[in-house]
Short mmCIF file of C-alpha atoms in Angstrom, two decimals:
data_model
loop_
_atom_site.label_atom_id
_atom_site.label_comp_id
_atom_site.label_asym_id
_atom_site.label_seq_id
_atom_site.Cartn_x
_atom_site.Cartn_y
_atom_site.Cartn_z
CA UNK V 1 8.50 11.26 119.53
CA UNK V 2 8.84 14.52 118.60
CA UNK V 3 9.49 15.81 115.34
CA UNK V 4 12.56 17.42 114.55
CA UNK V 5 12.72 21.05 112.44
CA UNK V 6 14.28 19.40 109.33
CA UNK V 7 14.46 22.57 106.82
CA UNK V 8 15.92 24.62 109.93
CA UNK V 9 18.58 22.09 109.62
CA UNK V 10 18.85 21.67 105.66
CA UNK V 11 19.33 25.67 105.90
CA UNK V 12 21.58 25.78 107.88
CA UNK V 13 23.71 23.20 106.03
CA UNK V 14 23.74 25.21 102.86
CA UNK V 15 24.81 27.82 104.52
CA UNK V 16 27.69 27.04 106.34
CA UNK V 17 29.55 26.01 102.83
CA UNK V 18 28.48 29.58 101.20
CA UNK V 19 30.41 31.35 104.52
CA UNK V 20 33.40 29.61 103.41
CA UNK V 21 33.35 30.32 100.34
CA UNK V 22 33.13 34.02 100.56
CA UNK V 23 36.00 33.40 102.97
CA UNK V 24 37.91 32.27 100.48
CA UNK V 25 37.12 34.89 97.47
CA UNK V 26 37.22 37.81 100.71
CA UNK V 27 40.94 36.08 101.56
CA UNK V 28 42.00 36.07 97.40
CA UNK V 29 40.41 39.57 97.05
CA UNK V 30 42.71 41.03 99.65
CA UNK V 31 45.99 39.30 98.35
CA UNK V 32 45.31 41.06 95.34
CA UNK V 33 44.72 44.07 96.62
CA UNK V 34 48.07 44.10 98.83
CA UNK V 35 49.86 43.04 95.79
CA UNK V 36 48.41 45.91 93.71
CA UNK V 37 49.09 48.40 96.26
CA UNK V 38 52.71 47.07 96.61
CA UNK V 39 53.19 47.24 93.23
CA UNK V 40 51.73 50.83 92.91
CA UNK V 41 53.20 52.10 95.74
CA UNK V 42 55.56 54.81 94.98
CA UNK V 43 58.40 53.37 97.40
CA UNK V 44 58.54 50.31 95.33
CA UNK V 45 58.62 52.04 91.92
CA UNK V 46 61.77 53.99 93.82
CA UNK V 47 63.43 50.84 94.46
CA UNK V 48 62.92 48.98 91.08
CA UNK V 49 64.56 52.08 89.97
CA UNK V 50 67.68 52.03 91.66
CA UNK V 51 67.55 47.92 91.00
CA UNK V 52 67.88 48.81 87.56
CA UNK V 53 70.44 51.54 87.66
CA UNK V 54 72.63 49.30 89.67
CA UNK V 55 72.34 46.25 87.39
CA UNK V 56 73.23 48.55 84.38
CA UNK V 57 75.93 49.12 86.59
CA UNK V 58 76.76 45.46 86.92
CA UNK V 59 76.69 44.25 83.31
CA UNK V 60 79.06 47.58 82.06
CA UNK V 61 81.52 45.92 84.36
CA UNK V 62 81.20 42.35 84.20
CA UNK V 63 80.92 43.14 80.40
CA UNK V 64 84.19 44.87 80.48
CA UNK V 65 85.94 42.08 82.66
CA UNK V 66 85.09 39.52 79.87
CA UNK V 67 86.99 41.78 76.89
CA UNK V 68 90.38 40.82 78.87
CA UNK V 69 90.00 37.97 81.33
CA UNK V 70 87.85 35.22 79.22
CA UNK V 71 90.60 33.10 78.21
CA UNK V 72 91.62 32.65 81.21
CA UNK V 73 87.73 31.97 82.76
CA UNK V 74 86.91 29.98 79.52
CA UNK V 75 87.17 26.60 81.45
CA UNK V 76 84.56 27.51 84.33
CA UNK V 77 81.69 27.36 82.09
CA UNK V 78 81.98 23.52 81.41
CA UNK V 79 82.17 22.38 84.51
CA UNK V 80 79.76 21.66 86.65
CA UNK V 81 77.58 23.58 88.89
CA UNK V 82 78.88 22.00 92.55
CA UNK V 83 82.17 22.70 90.41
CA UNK V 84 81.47 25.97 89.56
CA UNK V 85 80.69 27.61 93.13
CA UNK V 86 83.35 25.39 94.92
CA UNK V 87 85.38 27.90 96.92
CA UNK V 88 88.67 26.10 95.80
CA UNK V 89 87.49 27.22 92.10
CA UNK V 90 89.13 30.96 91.56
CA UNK V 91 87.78 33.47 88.53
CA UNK V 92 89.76 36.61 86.98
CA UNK V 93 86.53 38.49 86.37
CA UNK V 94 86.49 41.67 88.09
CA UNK V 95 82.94 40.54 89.77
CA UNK V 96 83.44 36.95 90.77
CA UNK V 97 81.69 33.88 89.36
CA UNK V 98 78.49 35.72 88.68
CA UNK V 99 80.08 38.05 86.41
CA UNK V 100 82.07 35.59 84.78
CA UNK V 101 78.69 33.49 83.47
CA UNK V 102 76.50 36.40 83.22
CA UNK V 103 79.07 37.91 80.58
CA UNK V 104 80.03 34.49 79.34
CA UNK V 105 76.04 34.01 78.01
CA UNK V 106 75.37 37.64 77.03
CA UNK V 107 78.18 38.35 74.91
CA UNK V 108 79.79 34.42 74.17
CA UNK V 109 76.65 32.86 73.61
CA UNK V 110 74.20 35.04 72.43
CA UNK V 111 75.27 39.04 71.31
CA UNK V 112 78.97 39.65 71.28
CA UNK V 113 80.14 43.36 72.14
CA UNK V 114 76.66 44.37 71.24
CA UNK V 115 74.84 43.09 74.35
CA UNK V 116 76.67 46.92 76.33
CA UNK V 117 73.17 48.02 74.71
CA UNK V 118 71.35 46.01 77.15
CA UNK V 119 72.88 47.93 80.51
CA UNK V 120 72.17 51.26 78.60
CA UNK V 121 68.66 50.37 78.00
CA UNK V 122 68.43 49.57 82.22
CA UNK V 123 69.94 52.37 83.14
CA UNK V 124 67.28 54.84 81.18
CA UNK V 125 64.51 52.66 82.33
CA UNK V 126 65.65 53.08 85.63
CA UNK V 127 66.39 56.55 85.65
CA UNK V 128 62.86 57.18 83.62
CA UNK V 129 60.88 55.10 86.80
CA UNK V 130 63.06 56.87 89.44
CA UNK V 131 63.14 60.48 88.07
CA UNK V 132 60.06 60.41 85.44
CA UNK V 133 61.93 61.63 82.96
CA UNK V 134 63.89 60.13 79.81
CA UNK V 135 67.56 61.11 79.14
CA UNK V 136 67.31 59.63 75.74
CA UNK V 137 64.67 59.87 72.49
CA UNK V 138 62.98 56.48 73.79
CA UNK V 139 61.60 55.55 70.27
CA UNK V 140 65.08 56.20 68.30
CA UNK V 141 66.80 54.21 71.47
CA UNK V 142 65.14 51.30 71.30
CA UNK V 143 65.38 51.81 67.38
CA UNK V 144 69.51 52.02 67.66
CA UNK V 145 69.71 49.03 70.29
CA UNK V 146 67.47 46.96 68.22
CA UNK V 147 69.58 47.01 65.03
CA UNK V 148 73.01 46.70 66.88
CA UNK V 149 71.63 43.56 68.82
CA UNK V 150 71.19 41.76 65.49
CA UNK V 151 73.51 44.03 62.84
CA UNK V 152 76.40 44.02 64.69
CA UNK V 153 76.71 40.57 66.16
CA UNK V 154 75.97 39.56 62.13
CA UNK V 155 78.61 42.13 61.03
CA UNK V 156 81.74 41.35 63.76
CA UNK V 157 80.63 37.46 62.96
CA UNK V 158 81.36 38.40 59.14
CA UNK V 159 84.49 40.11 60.00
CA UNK V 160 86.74 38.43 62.77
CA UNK V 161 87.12 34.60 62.90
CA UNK V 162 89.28 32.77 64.78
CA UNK V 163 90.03 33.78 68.63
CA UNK V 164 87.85 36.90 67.81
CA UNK V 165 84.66 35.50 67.18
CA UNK V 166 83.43 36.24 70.75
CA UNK V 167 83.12 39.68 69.04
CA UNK V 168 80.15 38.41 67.09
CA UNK V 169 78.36 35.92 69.64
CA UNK V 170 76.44 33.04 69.38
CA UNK V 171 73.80 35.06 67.14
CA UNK V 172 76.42 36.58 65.09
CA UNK V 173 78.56 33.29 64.21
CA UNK V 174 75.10 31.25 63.97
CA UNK V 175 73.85 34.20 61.22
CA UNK V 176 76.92 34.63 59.41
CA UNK V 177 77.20 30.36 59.11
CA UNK V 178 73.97 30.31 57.44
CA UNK V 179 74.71 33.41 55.49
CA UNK V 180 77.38 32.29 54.04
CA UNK V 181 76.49 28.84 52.79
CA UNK V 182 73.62 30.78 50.97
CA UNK V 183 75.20 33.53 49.92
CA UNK V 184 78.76 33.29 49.72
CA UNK V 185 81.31 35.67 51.42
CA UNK V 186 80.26 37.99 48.81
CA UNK V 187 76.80 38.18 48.71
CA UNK V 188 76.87 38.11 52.75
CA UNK V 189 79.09 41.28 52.70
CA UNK V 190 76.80 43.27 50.50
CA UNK V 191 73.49 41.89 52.35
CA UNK V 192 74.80 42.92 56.00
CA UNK V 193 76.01 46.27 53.83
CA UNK V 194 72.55 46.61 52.13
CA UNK V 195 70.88 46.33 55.62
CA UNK V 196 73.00 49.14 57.19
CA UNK V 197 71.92 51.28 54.75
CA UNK V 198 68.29 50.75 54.73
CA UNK V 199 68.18 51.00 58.29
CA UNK V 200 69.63 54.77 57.63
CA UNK V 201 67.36 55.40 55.22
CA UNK V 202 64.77 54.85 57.31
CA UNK V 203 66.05 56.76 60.58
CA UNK V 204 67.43 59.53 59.02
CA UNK V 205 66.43 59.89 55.64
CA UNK V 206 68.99 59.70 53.57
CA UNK V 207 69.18 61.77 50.41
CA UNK V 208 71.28 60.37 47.19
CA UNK V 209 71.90 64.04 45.92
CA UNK V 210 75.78 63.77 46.40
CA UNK V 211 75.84 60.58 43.81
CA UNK V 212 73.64 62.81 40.96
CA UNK V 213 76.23 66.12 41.73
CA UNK V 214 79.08 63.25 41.13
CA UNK V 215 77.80 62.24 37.97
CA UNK V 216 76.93 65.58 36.55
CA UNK V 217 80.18 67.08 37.71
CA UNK V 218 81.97 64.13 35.80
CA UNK V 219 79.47 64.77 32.65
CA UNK V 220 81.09 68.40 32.80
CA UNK V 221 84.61 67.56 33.31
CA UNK V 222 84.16 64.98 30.36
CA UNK V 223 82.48 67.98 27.99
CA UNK V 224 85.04 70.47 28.61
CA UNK V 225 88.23 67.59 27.85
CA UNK V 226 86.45 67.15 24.73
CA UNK V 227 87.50 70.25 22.23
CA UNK V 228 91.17 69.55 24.08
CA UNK V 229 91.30 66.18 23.23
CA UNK V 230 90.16 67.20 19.58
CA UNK V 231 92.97 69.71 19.67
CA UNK V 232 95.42 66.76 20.81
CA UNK V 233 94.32 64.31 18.05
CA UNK V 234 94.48 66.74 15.01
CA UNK V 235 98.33 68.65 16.35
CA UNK V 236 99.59 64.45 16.53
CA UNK V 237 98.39 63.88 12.87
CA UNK V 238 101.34 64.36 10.79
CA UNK V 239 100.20 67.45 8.12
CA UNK V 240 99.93 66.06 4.86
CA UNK V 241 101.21 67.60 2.14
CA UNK V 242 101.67 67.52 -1.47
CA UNK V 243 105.21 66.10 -2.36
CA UNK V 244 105.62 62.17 -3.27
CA UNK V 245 107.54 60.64 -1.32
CA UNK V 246 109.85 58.28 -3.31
CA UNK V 247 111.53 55.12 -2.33
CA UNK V 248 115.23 54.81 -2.02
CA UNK V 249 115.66 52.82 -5.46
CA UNK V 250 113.86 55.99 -7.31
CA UNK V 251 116.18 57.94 -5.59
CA UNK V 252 118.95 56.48 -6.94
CA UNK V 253 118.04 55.96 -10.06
CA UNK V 254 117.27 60.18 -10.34
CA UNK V 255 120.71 60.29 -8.47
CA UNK V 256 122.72 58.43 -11.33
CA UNK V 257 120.24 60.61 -13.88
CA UNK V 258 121.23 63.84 -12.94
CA UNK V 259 120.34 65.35 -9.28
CA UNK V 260 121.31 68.47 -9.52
CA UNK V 261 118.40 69.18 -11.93
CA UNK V 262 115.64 67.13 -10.21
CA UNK V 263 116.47 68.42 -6.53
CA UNK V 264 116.20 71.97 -8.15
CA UNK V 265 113.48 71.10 -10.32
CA UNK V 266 111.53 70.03 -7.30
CA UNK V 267 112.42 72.52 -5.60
CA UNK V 268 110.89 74.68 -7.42
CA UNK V 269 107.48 72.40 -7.69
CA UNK V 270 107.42 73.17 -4.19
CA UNK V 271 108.12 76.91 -3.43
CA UNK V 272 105.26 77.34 -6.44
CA UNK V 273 102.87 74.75 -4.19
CA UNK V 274 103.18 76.53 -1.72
CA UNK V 275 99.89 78.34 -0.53
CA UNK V 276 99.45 82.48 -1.21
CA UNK V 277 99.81 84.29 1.98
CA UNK V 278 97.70 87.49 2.41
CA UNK V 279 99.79 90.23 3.40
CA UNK V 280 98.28 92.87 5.73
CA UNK V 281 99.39 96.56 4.71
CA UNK V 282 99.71 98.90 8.05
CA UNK V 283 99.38 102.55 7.64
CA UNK V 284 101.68 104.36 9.90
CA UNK V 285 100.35 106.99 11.88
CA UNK V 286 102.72 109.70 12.73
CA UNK V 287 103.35 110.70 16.22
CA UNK V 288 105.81 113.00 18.29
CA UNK V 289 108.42 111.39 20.60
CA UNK V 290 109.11 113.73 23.71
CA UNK V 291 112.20 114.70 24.83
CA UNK V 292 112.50 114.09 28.29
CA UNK V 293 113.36 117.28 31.15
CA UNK V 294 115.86 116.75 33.27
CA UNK V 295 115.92 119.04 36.31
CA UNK V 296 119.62 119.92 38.27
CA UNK V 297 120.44 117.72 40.41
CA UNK V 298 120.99 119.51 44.44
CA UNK V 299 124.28 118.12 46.25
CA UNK V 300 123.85 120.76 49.24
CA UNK V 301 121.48 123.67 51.02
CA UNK V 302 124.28 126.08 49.45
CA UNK V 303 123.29 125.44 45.88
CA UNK V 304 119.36 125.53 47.02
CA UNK V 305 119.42 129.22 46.13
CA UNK V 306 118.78 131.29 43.52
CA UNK V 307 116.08 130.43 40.07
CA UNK V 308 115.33 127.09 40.06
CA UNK V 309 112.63 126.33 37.22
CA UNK V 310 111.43 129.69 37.40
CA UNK V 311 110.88 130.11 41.42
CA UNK V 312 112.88 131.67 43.59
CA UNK V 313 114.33 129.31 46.10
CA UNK V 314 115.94 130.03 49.33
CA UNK V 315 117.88 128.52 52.28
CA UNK V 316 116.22 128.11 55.59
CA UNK V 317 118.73 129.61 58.35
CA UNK V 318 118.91 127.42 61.20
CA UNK V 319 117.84 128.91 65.11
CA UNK V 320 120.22 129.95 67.77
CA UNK V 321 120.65 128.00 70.63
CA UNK V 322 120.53 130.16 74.08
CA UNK V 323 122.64 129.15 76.85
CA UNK V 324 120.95 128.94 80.59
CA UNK V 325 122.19 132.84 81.62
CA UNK V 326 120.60 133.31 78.20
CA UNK V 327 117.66 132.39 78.67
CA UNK V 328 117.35 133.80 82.40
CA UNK V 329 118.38 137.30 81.22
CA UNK V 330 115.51 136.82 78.44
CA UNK V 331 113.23 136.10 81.75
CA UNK V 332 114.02 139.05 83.68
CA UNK V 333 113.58 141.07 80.80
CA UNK V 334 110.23 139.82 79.01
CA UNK V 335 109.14 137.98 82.37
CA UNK V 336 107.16 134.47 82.32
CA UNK V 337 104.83 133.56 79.32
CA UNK V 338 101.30 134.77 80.24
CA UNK V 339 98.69 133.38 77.66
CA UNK V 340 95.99 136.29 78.87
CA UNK V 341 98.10 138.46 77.06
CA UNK V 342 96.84 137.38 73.84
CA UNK V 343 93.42 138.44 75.03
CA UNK V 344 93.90 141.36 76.72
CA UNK V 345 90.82 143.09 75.71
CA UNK V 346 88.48 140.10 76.39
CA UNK V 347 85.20 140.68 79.07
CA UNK V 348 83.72 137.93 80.62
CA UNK V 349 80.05 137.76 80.14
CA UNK V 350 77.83 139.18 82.84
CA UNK V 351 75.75 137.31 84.72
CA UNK V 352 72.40 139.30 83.59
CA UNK V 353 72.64 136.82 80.68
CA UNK V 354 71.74 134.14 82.60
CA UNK V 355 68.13 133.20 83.03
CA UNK V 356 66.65 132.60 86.20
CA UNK V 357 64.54 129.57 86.85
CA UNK V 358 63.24 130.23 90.31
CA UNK V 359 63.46 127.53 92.69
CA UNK V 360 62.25 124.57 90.72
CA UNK V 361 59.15 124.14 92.83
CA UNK V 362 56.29 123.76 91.29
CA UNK V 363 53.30 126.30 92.29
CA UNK V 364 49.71 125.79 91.94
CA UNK V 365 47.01 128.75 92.67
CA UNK V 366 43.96 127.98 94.71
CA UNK V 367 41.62 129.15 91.29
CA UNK V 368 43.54 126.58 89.31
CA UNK V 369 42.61 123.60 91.79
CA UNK V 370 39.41 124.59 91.71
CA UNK V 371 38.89 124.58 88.07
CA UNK V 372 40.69 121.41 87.81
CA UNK V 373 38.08 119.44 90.40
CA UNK V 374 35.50 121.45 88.56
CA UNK V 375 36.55 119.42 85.24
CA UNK V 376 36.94 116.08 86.85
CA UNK V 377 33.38 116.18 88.47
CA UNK V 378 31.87 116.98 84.99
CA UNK V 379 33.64 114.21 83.51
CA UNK V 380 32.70 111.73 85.91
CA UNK V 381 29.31 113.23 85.32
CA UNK V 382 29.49 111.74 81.88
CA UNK V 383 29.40 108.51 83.19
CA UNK V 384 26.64 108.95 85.98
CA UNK V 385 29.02 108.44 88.37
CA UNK V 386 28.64 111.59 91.02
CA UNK V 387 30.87 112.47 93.64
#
């Protein structure tokens, strides 16, 4: 018998399973690689752009559908799916059944009115992937969305109860429950209120300069009422003075006595009580009082003649008026009004005054040209350069 090549065989046998195996890593290799250069490709990047611009578009819509048709879709979201997409089955929102339970678990279930932050955030992703370029601060964006996902559904929870409470969500009811039956109403207000204002402390800063100008201003307002209110007090107390008052049975009694004598006796006690007054003597300094002038008073031109106050006044006389033959024998006498007459002995300047500039061309002689190269070759020469 002859013997058969058994580690030609064996060989071959490994081999055959290490073929398919690089079959198989060559075959995941290259799905891979397709789905990398899919997803880098710039057409796709295009397309996920507009996706995202039109779904912003979507949500702003079915968003705003919800604010005034959910009472009226409220029932669809109980029923069941077979239920739900049954043509028979009819919804108010503006973009079917699809908008209707989109905006039902976005803003009923989980963010109230706060979830419109969600289709601003596609549409400046989209528009960043589509145009490269960012409309908004993307930091301080996602900063703002953030807080009103969770302040505001917390705050609108707070606030409206009731039929309102979509206003809040899901999140917003579920925080302000809790809140509450830690807190009280109370202590929930001023924690939502505390957590407004850290949050713009923190974006923008906030300085506390207006309280300290508050308080000093009310410091200064208090210091200047202070000497008036002094003032006040001490006018309202009544002055006290020296006289006794009596009662009305010692009155009477001095009455019966004799009170002619004791009202002038006291009187007396009291003009004598009554404190020295330093008079202040004046001297009076003598002066002159002047008479005033009083000039004549003019009723007419007529009068306006003569000496008035020492200068000789008199009345204008008033010009003739010419008639038209007037005035044309006046023109065939004197003839028209020539102003050269005023001037009659005035020369115009010769014209030897004037000085003449040639014809503005500019002339250079033949020894001045040469002279000129002659200085440009010599400074050239300075700098070994030769011509």
């Amino acid at each position: 018998m002859a013997k058969s090549n058994r580690v030609r065989e064996d060989r071959t046998e490994e081999a055959a399973p290490k073929r398919k195996r690089s079959k198989q890593r060559s075959t995941g290799d290259g799905r891979f690689a397709r789905f990398k250069a899919f997803w880098t490709d710039e057409r796709t990047h295009k397309v996920f752009g507009m996706f995202l611009i039109l779904a912003a578009a979507y949500l702003v819509v079915a968003f705003t559908s919800f604010l005034f048709t959910w009472r009226i879709d409220q029932d669809l979201v109980g029923r069941s799916l077979g239920e739900i997409f049954s043509p028979e089955v009819r919804v108010e929102n503006w973009l079917g059944k699809i908008g209707a339970l989109t905006a039902h678990q976005f803003i009923y279930k989980w963010f109230g009115i706060a979830a419109f932050a969600l289709p601003l955030w596609s549409f400046l992703a989209g528009i960043r992937i589509l145009l490269g370029t960012w409309l908004l601060p993307p930091k301080r964006t996602l900063g703002w969305t953030a807080m009103a996902l969770f302040w505001m559904p917390a705050l609108l929870g707070f606030a409206f109860r009731g039929d309102l409470v979509f206003l809040g969500g899901g999140i917003g009811h579920s925080i302000t429950t809790h809140l509450t039956t830690l807190l009280g109403n109370i202590g929930t207000g001023a924690l939502i209120f505390f957590a407004a204002s850290a949050f713009a402390v923190f974006t923008f800063n906030l300085s506390f300069g207006w309280l300290q100008r508050g308080l000093d201003r009310m410091k200064t307002t208090e210091a200047e009422q202070g000497p008036e209110a002094e003032v006040e007090e001490a006018v309202a107390e009544p002055a006290v003075t020296g006289v006794r008052l009596r009662t009305v049975a010692e009155a009477e009694e001095e009455l019966a006595e004799g009170p002619e004598t004791t009202v002038v006796e006291e009187i007396e006690e009291a003009e004598a009580e009554e404190p020295e007054v330093a008079e202040l003597e004046l001297e009076a300094a003598p002066f002159e009082v002047m008479e005033p002038v009083t000039s004549p008073v003019v009723s007419s031109l007529e009068e306006l003649t003569g000496d008035l106050n020492g200068m000789d006044v008199s009345a204008g006389e008033e010009d003739a008026v010419l008639s038209e033959d007037q005035i044309e024998d006046r023109l065939k006498e004197f003839g028209e009004y020539d102003p050269k007459l005023d001037l009659s002995n005035y020369e115009l300047p010769p014209i030897d005054l004037m000085v003449d500039h040639g014809t503005g061309e500019l002339t250079v002689t033949k020894e001045e040209l040469e002279a000129n190269k002659d200085r440009i070759v010599e400074t050239l020469g300075h700098y070994n350069i030769g011509i």
